[in-house]
PDB file of C-alpha atoms and ligand atoms in Angstrom:
ATOM      1  CA  UNK A   1      11.687   3.190 -12.141  1.00 69.00           C
ATOM      2  CA  UNK A   2      14.886   1.360 -10.882  1.00 87.00           C
ATOM      3  CA  UNK A   3      14.475  -0.950  -7.973  1.00 93.00           C
ATOM      4  CA  UNK A   4      16.022   0.108  -4.624  1.00 95.00           C
ATOM      5  CA  UNK A   5      15.355  -1.231  -1.114  1.00 96.00           C
ATOM      6  CA  UNK A   6      15.855   2.192   0.573  1.00 97.00           C
ATOM      7  CA  UNK A   7      12.905   2.855   3.047  1.00 98.00           C
ATOM      8  CA  UNK A   8       9.891   4.712   1.456  1.00 98.00           C
ATOM      9  CA  UNK A   9       7.057   6.229   3.359  1.00 98.00           C
ATOM     10  CA  UNK A  10       3.766   5.794   1.726  1.00 99.00           C
ATOM     11  CA  UNK A  11       0.909   7.692   3.307  1.00 99.00           C
ATOM     12  CA  UNK A  12      -2.576   6.328   2.813  1.00 98.00           C
ATOM     13  CA  UNK A  13      -5.254   8.600   1.622  1.00 98.00           C
ATOM     14  CA  UNK A  14      -7.808   6.647   3.509  1.00 98.00           C
ATOM     15  CA  UNK A  15      -7.001   9.004   6.359  1.00 98.00           C
ATOM     16  CA  UNK A  16      -6.980  12.126   4.194  1.00 98.00           C
ATOM     17  CA  UNK A  17      -9.829  14.702   3.711  1.00 98.00           C
ATOM     18  CA  UNK A  18     -12.155  12.954   1.265  1.00 98.00           C
ATOM     19  CA  UNK A  19     -13.303  16.372   0.038  1.00 98.00           C
ATOM     20  CA  UNK A  20      -9.851  17.313  -0.968  1.00 98.00           C
ATOM     21  CA  UNK A  21      -8.030  14.335  -2.393  1.00 98.00           C
ATOM     22  CA  UNK A  22      -6.040  16.240  -5.087  1.00 98.00           C
ATOM     23  CA  UNK A  23      -4.824  18.799  -2.684  1.00 98.00           C
ATOM     24  CA  UNK A  24      -4.026  16.257  -0.018  1.00 98.00           C
ATOM     25  CA  UNK A  25      -1.971  14.165  -2.533  1.00 98.00           C
ATOM     26  CA  UNK A  26       0.004  17.306  -3.560  1.00 98.00           C
ATOM     27  CA  UNK A  27       0.541  18.199   0.244  1.00 98.00           C
ATOM     28  CA  UNK A  28       1.897  14.865   1.305  1.00 98.00           C
ATOM     29  CA  UNK A  29       4.244  14.730  -1.548  1.00 98.00           C
ATOM     30  CA  UNK A  30       5.430  18.300  -0.830  1.00 98.00           C
ATOM     31  CA  UNK A  31       5.905  17.323   2.753  1.00 98.00           C
ATOM     32  CA  UNK A  32       8.173  14.319   1.936  1.00 98.00           C
ATOM     33  CA  UNK A  33       6.004  11.342   1.063  1.00 98.00           C
ATOM     34  CA  UNK A  34       7.770   8.806  -1.213  1.00 98.00           C
ATOM     35  CA  UNK A  35       4.593   7.012  -2.536  1.00 98.00           C
ATOM     36  CA  UNK A  36       0.929   7.657  -2.331  1.00 99.00           C
ATOM     37  CA  UNK A  37      -1.041   4.609  -0.983  1.00 99.00           C
ATOM     38  CA  UNK A  38      -4.575   4.398  -2.305  1.00 98.00           C
ATOM     39  CA  UNK A  39      -6.934   2.045  -0.482  1.00 98.00           C
ATOM     40  CA  UNK A  40      -9.792   0.855  -2.638  1.00 98.00           C
ATOM     41  CA  UNK A  41     -12.517  -0.930  -0.712  1.00 98.00           C
ATOM     42  CA  UNK A  42     -15.708  -2.479  -2.043  1.00 98.00           C
ATOM     43  CA  UNK A  43     -17.747  -3.164   1.237  1.00 98.00           C
ATOM     44  CA  UNK A  44     -17.694  -6.847   0.261  1.00 98.00           C
ATOM     45  CA  UNK A  45     -14.052  -8.191   0.738  1.00 98.00           C
ATOM     46  CA  UNK A  46     -13.832  -5.599   3.687  1.00 98.00           C
ATOM     47  CA  UNK A  47     -16.524  -4.019   5.761  1.00 98.00           C
ATOM     48  CA  UNK A  48     -15.977  -0.476   4.230  1.00 98.00           C
ATOM     49  CA  UNK A  49     -16.367   1.316   1.007  1.00 98.00           C
ATOM     50  CA  UNK A  50     -14.053   3.991  -0.190  1.00 98.00           C
ATOM     51  CA  UNK A  51     -13.622   4.730  -3.954  1.00 98.00           C
ATOM     52  CA  UNK A  52     -12.887   3.253  -7.299  1.00 98.00           C
ATOM     53  CA  UNK A  53     -10.982   3.694 -10.576  1.00 98.00           C
ATOM     54  CA  UNK A  54     -12.636   7.088 -11.341  1.00 98.00           C
ATOM     55  CA  UNK A  55     -11.263   8.555  -8.098  1.00 98.00           C
ATOM     56  CA  UNK A  56      -7.828   7.147  -8.932  1.00 98.00           C
ATOM     57  CA  UNK A  57      -8.027   8.770 -12.375  1.00 98.00           C
ATOM     58  CA  UNK A  58      -8.957  11.990 -10.827  1.00 98.00           C
ATOM     59  CA  UNK A  59      -6.044  12.132  -8.322  1.00 98.00           C
ATOM     60  CA  UNK A  60      -3.455  10.833 -10.821  1.00 98.00           C
ATOM     61  CA  UNK A  61      -2.561  14.227 -12.059  1.00 98.00           C
ATOM     62  CA  UNK A  62      -1.947  15.397  -8.456  1.00 98.00           C
ATOM     63  CA  UNK A  63       0.631  12.679  -7.826  1.00 98.00           C
ATOM     64  CA  UNK A  64       4.069  13.180  -9.190  1.00 98.00           C
ATOM     65  CA  UNK A  65       5.459  10.029  -7.821  1.00 98.00           C
ATOM     66  CA  UNK A  66       4.260   6.362  -7.234  1.00 98.00           C
ATOM     67  CA  UNK A  67       0.505   5.749  -7.082  1.00 98.00           C
ATOM     68  CA  UNK A  68       0.340   2.496  -5.015  1.00 99.00           C
ATOM     69  CA  UNK A  69      -3.205   1.045  -5.413  1.00 99.00           C
ATOM     70  CA  UNK A  70      -4.241  -1.475  -2.811  1.00 99.00           C
ATOM     71  CA  UNK A  71      -7.364  -3.368  -3.900  1.00 99.00           C
ATOM     72  CA  UNK A  72      -9.398  -4.629  -1.007  1.00 99.00           C
ATOM     73  CA  UNK A  73     -12.033  -5.912  -3.388  1.00 98.00           C
ATOM     74  CA  UNK A  74     -13.396  -9.205  -4.491  1.00 98.00           C
ATOM     75  CA  UNK A  75     -13.386 -10.165  -7.360  1.00 98.00           C
ATOM     76  CA  UNK A  76     -10.428  -8.307  -8.518  1.00 98.00           C
ATOM     77  CA  UNK A  77      -9.928  -9.282 -12.221  1.00 98.00           C
ATOM     78  CA  UNK A  78     -12.888  -7.361 -13.843  1.00 98.00           C
ATOM     79  CA  UNK A  79     -11.384  -4.046 -12.443  1.00 98.00           C
ATOM     80  CA  UNK A  80      -7.636  -4.423 -13.189  1.00 98.00           C
ATOM     81  CA  UNK A  81      -7.755  -2.707 -16.601  1.00 98.00           C
ATOM     82  CA  UNK A  82      -9.631   0.292 -15.139  1.00 99.00           C
ATOM     83  CA  UNK A  83      -7.168   0.852 -12.331  1.00 99.00           C
ATOM     84  CA  UNK A  84      -4.239   0.422 -14.805  1.00 99.00           C
ATOM     85  CA  UNK A  85      -5.846   2.927 -17.161  1.00 98.00           C
ATOM     86  CA  UNK A  86      -6.337   5.337 -14.121  1.00 98.00           C
ATOM     87  CA  UNK A  87      -2.659   5.413 -13.843  1.00 98.00           C
ATOM     88  CA  UNK A  88      -1.749   2.974 -10.990  1.00 99.00           C
ATOM     89  CA  UNK A  89       1.873   2.286 -10.803  1.00 98.00           C
ATOM     90  CA  UNK A  90       1.341  -0.714  -8.488  1.00 98.00           C
ATOM     91  CA  UNK A  91      -1.906  -2.742  -8.324  1.00 99.00           C
ATOM     92  CA  UNK A  92      -1.977  -5.014  -5.254  1.00 99.00           C
ATOM     93  CA  UNK A  93      -4.491  -7.686  -4.835  1.00 99.00           C
ATOM     94  CA  UNK A  94      -5.240  -9.871  -1.845  1.00 98.00           C
ATOM     95  CA  UNK A  95      -4.400 -13.515  -1.988  1.00 98.00           C
ATOM     96  CA  UNK A  96      -7.666 -14.131  -0.084  1.00 98.00           C
ATOM     97  CA  UNK A  97      -9.786 -12.259  -2.665  1.00 98.00           C
ATOM     98  CA  UNK A  98     -10.426 -15.364  -4.719  1.00 96.00           C
ATOM     99  CA  UNK A  99      -9.252 -18.756  -5.953  1.00 96.00           C
ATOM    100  CA  UNK A 100      -7.088 -17.533  -8.832  1.00 98.00           C
ATOM    101  CA  UNK A 101      -4.366 -15.287  -7.513  1.00 98.00           C
ATOM    102  CA  UNK A 102      -1.982 -16.563 -10.228  1.00 98.00           C
ATOM    103  CA  UNK A 103      -4.253 -15.519 -12.978  1.00 98.00           C
ATOM    104  CA  UNK A 104      -4.821 -12.156 -11.194  1.00 98.00           C
ATOM    105  CA  UNK A 105      -1.062 -11.301 -11.019  1.00 98.00           C
ATOM    106  CA  UNK A 106      -0.699 -12.274 -14.619  1.00 98.00           C
ATOM    107  CA  UNK A 107      -3.450  -9.920 -15.532  1.00 98.00           C
ATOM    108  CA  UNK A 108      -1.983  -7.098 -13.430  1.00 99.00           C
ATOM    109  CA  UNK A 109       1.411  -7.353 -15.166  1.00 98.00           C
ATOM    110  CA  UNK A 110      -0.271  -7.649 -18.563  1.00 98.00           C
ATOM    111  CA  UNK A 111      -2.108  -4.422 -17.855  1.00 98.00           C
ATOM    112  CA  UNK A 112       1.293  -2.680 -17.556  1.00 98.00           C
ATOM    113  CA  UNK A 113       1.242  -2.060 -13.802  1.00 98.00           C
ATOM    114  CA  UNK A 114       3.591  -3.576 -11.356  1.00 98.00           C
ATOM    115  CA  UNK A 115       2.028  -6.473  -9.440  1.00 99.00           C
ATOM    116  CA  UNK A 116       1.607  -6.674  -5.677  1.00 99.00           C
ATOM    117  CA  UNK A 117       0.131  -9.409  -3.522  1.00 99.00           C
ATOM    118  CA  UNK A 118      -1.302  -8.666  -0.101  1.00 99.00           C
ATOM    119  CA  UNK A 119      -1.661 -11.039   2.943  1.00 98.00           C
ATOM    120  CA  UNK A 120      -4.062 -10.567   5.764  1.00 98.00           C
ATOM    121  CA  UNK A 121      -2.812 -11.059   9.243  1.00 98.00           C
ATOM    122  CA  UNK A 122      -4.157 -14.548   9.351  1.00 98.00           C
ATOM    123  CA  UNK A 123      -2.671 -15.675   6.154  1.00 98.00           C
ATOM    124  CA  UNK A 124       0.736 -17.514   6.460  1.00 98.00           C
ATOM    125  CA  UNK A 125       3.827 -16.411   4.391  1.00 98.00           C
ATOM    126  CA  UNK A 126       3.677 -19.825   2.738  1.00 98.00           C
ATOM    127  CA  UNK A 127       0.749 -18.603   0.707  1.00 98.00           C
ATOM    128  CA  UNK A 128       3.443 -16.716  -1.337  1.00 98.00           C
ATOM    129  CA  UNK A 129       5.274 -19.928  -2.271  1.00 97.00           C
ATOM    130  CA  UNK A 130       3.865 -20.186  -5.852  1.00 97.00           C
ATOM    131  CA  UNK A 131       3.813 -16.520  -6.812  1.00 98.00           C
ATOM    132  CA  UNK A 132       7.189 -15.254  -5.757  1.00 98.00           C
ATOM    133  CA  UNK A 133       8.289 -14.813  -9.312  1.00 98.00           C
ATOM    134  CA  UNK A 134       5.138 -13.020 -10.372  1.00 98.00           C
ATOM    135  CA  UNK A 135       5.272 -10.022  -8.026  1.00 98.00           C
ATOM    136  CA  UNK A 136       7.025  -6.775  -7.609  1.00 98.00           C
ATOM    137  CA  UNK A 137       5.673  -6.096  -4.129  1.00 98.00           C
ATOM    138  CA  UNK A 138       4.414  -8.115  -1.094  1.00 99.00           C
ATOM    139  CA  UNK A 139       1.997  -6.217   1.174  1.00 99.00           C
ATOM    140  CA  UNK A 140       2.047  -7.549   4.719  1.00 99.00           C
ATOM    141  CA  UNK A 141      -1.194  -6.337   6.473  1.00 99.00           C
ATOM    142  CA  UNK A 142      -0.549  -5.553  10.129  1.00 98.00           C
ATOM    143  CA  UNK A 143      -4.195  -4.800  10.841  1.00 98.00           C
ATOM    144  CA  UNK A 144      -7.387  -6.471   9.508  1.00 98.00           C
ATOM    145  CA  UNK A 145      -8.136  -4.423   6.475  1.00 98.00           C
ATOM    146  CA  UNK A 146     -11.017  -1.953   6.268  1.00 98.00           C
ATOM    147  CA  UNK A 147     -10.096   0.904   8.473  1.00 97.00           C
ATOM    148  CA  UNK A 148      -7.330   3.422   9.422  1.00 97.00           C
ATOM    149  CA  UNK A 149      -6.233   4.017  13.013  1.00 97.00           C
ATOM    150  CA  UNK A 150      -6.289   0.405  14.113  1.00 98.00           C
ATOM    151  CA  UNK A 151      -3.878  -1.126  16.625  1.00 98.00           C
ATOM    152  CA  UNK A 152      -0.613  -2.719  15.033  1.00 98.00           C
ATOM    153  CA  UNK A 153      -0.474  -6.417  15.004  1.00 98.00           C
ATOM    154  CA  UNK A 154       3.129  -7.492  15.671  1.00 98.00           C
ATOM    155  CA  UNK A 155       4.106  -9.605  12.706  1.00 98.00           C
ATOM    156  CA  UNK A 156       7.815  -9.117  12.610  1.00 98.00           C
ATOM    157  CA  UNK A 157       8.535 -12.856  12.342  1.00 98.00           C
ATOM    158  CA  UNK A 158       6.375 -13.167   9.285  1.00 98.00           C
ATOM    159  CA  UNK A 159       8.061 -10.129   7.660  1.00 98.00           C
ATOM    160  CA  UNK A 160      11.449 -11.643   8.257  1.00 98.00           C
ATOM    161  CA  UNK A 161      10.317 -15.025   6.867  1.00 98.00           C
ATOM    162  CA  UNK A 162       8.982 -13.191   3.683  1.00 98.00           C
ATOM    163  CA  UNK A 163      12.301 -11.324   3.396  1.00 98.00           C
ATOM    164  CA  UNK A 164      14.096 -14.638   3.547  1.00 98.00           C
ATOM    165  CA  UNK A 165      11.805 -16.108   0.769  1.00 98.00           C
ATOM    166  CA  UNK A 166      12.409 -13.041  -1.454  1.00 98.00           C
ATOM    167  CA  UNK A 167      16.234 -13.531  -1.497  1.00 97.00           C
ATOM    168  CA  UNK A 168      17.847 -11.191  -4.004  1.00 97.00           C
ATOM    169  CA  UNK A 169      14.717 -10.810  -6.069  1.00 98.00           C
ATOM    170  CA  UNK A 170      13.616  -7.208  -6.809  1.00 98.00           C
ATOM    171  CA  UNK A 171      10.476  -7.362  -4.608  1.00 98.00           C
ATOM    172  CA  UNK A 172       9.417  -4.622  -2.050  1.00 98.00           C
ATOM    173  CA  UNK A 173       8.014  -5.582   1.210  1.00 98.00           C
ATOM    174  CA  UNK A 174       5.305  -3.213   2.202  1.00 99.00           C
ATOM    175  CA  UNK A 175       3.854  -2.933   5.718  1.00 98.00           C
ATOM    176  CA  UNK A 176       0.331  -1.747   5.965  1.00 98.00           C
ATOM    177  CA  UNK A 177      -1.574  -0.911   9.132  1.00 98.00           C
ATOM    178  CA  UNK A 178      -0.735   0.570  12.416  1.00 98.00           C
ATOM    179  CA  UNK A 179       2.649   1.968  11.350  1.00 98.00           C
ATOM    180  CA  UNK A 180       3.919   4.660  13.644  1.00 98.00           C
ATOM    181  CA  UNK A 181       7.392   5.928  14.852  1.00 98.00           C
ATOM    182  CA  UNK A 182       6.986   3.185  17.544  1.00 98.00           C
ATOM    183  CA  UNK A 183       6.123   0.316  15.236  1.00 98.00           C
ATOM    184  CA  UNK A 184       8.202   1.258  12.288  1.00 98.00           C
ATOM    185  CA  UNK A 185      11.651   0.326  13.478  1.00 98.00           C
ATOM    186  CA  UNK A 186      10.693  -3.439  14.077  1.00 98.00           C
ATOM    187  CA  UNK A 187       9.162  -3.647  10.597  1.00 98.00           C
ATOM    188  CA  UNK A 188      12.225  -2.222   8.907  1.00 98.00           C
ATOM    189  CA  UNK A 189      14.561  -4.264  11.032  1.00 98.00           C
ATOM    190  CA  UNK A 190      12.622  -7.375   9.832  1.00 98.00           C
ATOM    191  CA  UNK A 191      13.181  -6.476   6.219  1.00 98.00           C
ATOM    192  CA  UNK A 192      10.424  -3.990   5.182  1.00 98.00           C
ATOM    193  CA  UNK A 193      11.217  -1.175   2.708  1.00 98.00           C
ATOM    194  CA  UNK A 194       7.798   0.376   2.253  1.00 99.00           C
ATOM    195  CA  UNK A 195       5.863   1.766   5.224  1.00 99.00           C
ATOM    196  CA  UNK A 196       2.144   2.667   4.667  1.00 98.00           C
ATOM    197  CA  UNK A 197       0.922   5.094   7.232  1.00 98.00           C
ATOM    198  CA  UNK A 198      -2.489   6.764   7.300  1.00 98.00           C
ATOM    199  CA  UNK A 199      -3.382   8.079  10.634  1.00 98.00           C
ATOM    200  CA  UNK A 200       0.264   8.492  11.760  1.00 98.00           C
ATOM    201  CA  UNK A 201       0.834  10.931   8.846  1.00 98.00           C
ATOM    202  CA  UNK A 202      -2.525  12.750   8.618  1.00 98.00           C
ATOM    203  CA  UNK A 203      -3.258  13.155  12.316  1.00 98.00           C
ATOM    204  CA  UNK A 204      -3.251  16.861  13.393  1.00 98.00           C
ATOM    205  CA  UNK A 205      -2.779  18.201   9.940  1.00 98.00           C
ATOM    206  CA  UNK A 206      -4.891  19.473   7.049  1.00 98.00           C
ATOM    207  CA  UNK A 207      -4.560  20.851   3.564  1.00 97.00           C
ATOM    208  CA  UNK A 208      -4.445  24.290   5.266  1.00 97.00           C
ATOM    209  CA  UNK A 209      -1.835  23.011   7.689  1.00 98.00           C
ATOM    210  CA  UNK A 210       0.261  20.566   5.776  1.00 98.00           C
ATOM    211  CA  UNK A 211       3.475  21.162   7.700  1.00 98.00           C
ATOM    212  CA  UNK A 212       2.169  18.686  10.357  1.00 98.00           C
ATOM    213  CA  UNK A 213       2.187  15.974   7.659  1.00 99.00           C
ATOM    214  CA  UNK A 214       6.000  16.768   7.130  1.00 98.00           C
ATOM    215  CA  UNK A 215       6.560  16.575  10.937  1.00 98.00           C
ATOM    216  CA  UNK A 216       4.703  13.208  11.096  1.00 98.00           C
ATOM    217  CA  UNK A 217       6.640  11.785   8.171  1.00 98.00           C
ATOM    218  CA  UNK A 218       9.923  12.856   9.639  1.00 98.00           C
ATOM    219  CA  UNK A 219       8.968  11.405  12.954  1.00 98.00           C
ATOM    220  CA  UNK A 220       8.629   7.922  11.246  1.00 98.00           C
ATOM    221  CA  UNK A 221      11.809   8.410   9.236  1.00 98.00           C
ATOM    222  CA  UNK A 222      13.855   9.530  12.302  1.00 98.00           C
ATOM    223  CA  UNK A 223      12.594   6.584  14.341  1.00 98.00           C
ATOM    224  CA  UNK A 224      13.951   3.883  11.788  1.00 97.00           C
TER     225      UNK A 224
HETATM  226  C1  DX5 B 301      -6.430  -0.723   6.013  1.00 73.78           C
HETATM  227  C2  DX5 B 301      -5.616   0.014   4.795  1.00 73.78           C
HETATM  228  C3  DX5 B 301      -4.457   0.687   5.352  1.00 73.78           C
HETATM  229  C4  DX5 B 301      -4.831   1.758   6.403  1.00 73.78           C
HETATM  230  C5  DX5 B 301      -3.522   2.267   7.082  1.00 73.78           C
HETATM  231  O1  DX5 B 301      -7.380  -1.517   5.396  1.00 73.78           O
HETATM  232  O2  DX5 B 301      -5.194  -0.991   3.905  1.00 73.78           O
HETATM  233  O3  DX5 B 301      -3.594   1.258   4.430  1.00 73.78           O
HETATM  234  O4  DX5 B 301      -5.346   2.867   5.575  1.00 73.78           O
HETATM  235  O5  DX5 B 301      -4.070   3.218   8.113  1.00 73.78           O
HETATM  236  P1  DX5 B 301      -3.321   3.415   9.454  1.00 73.78           P
HETATM  237  O6  DX5 B 301      -1.818   3.735   9.091  1.00 73.78           O
HETATM  238  O7  DX5 B 301      -4.058   4.570  10.158  1.00 73.78           O
HETATM  239  O8  DX5 B 301      -3.371   2.000  10.153  1.00 73.78           O
HETATM  240 ZN1   ZN B 302      -3.743  -0.266   2.410  1.00 73.78          ZN
END
């Protein structure tokens, strides 16, 4: 997978039909999704529970492209191997999930997956100072993690600061939370190249009516 900074749309299956994950992954890819964003939540690091490695393993055959696994769990390290074995292309851990982000990122890369680090809205960009050469992706949370459909927290200044810190390193900047055709342009303008969108992509559609997913994806793409 060669690195390029062209804008990618990564629908989050948190907003998909939980009874039809495989079909939903196939539908969003057929309708133009670039990556599939998989939100893993443990009810401890965030106030919601979704699914784990076995669900990732089950949906992997239904995803042709990138499976982008966002771990909103603590601790992270005991589960890295399982998500890598499930076929995750990117495994992203929160810097707030524990005291040893350096060791976690080493373990993610050692597992064969690409390493991502996520920052909650209240965490400054400076938290990345010591790990910039250990990651392939920085995920900037623009909502407090746990749920889809929340209001976008404007953090374009933080995104621009992170873009500056990255320089010419091959590191993606992913925006996660409240991304819509209205909020996407500011994020891309500030330097983001991966846009996670759950409710903005899945709203109004279904596995029986996937064309709506395509319309929603195109609305974001046309806005940027
Ligand atoms: C929130 C998740 C996000 C969320 C995005 O904790 O990390 O990926 O699913 O959903 P929307 O796009 O609806 O804000
Ligand atoms: Zn996410």
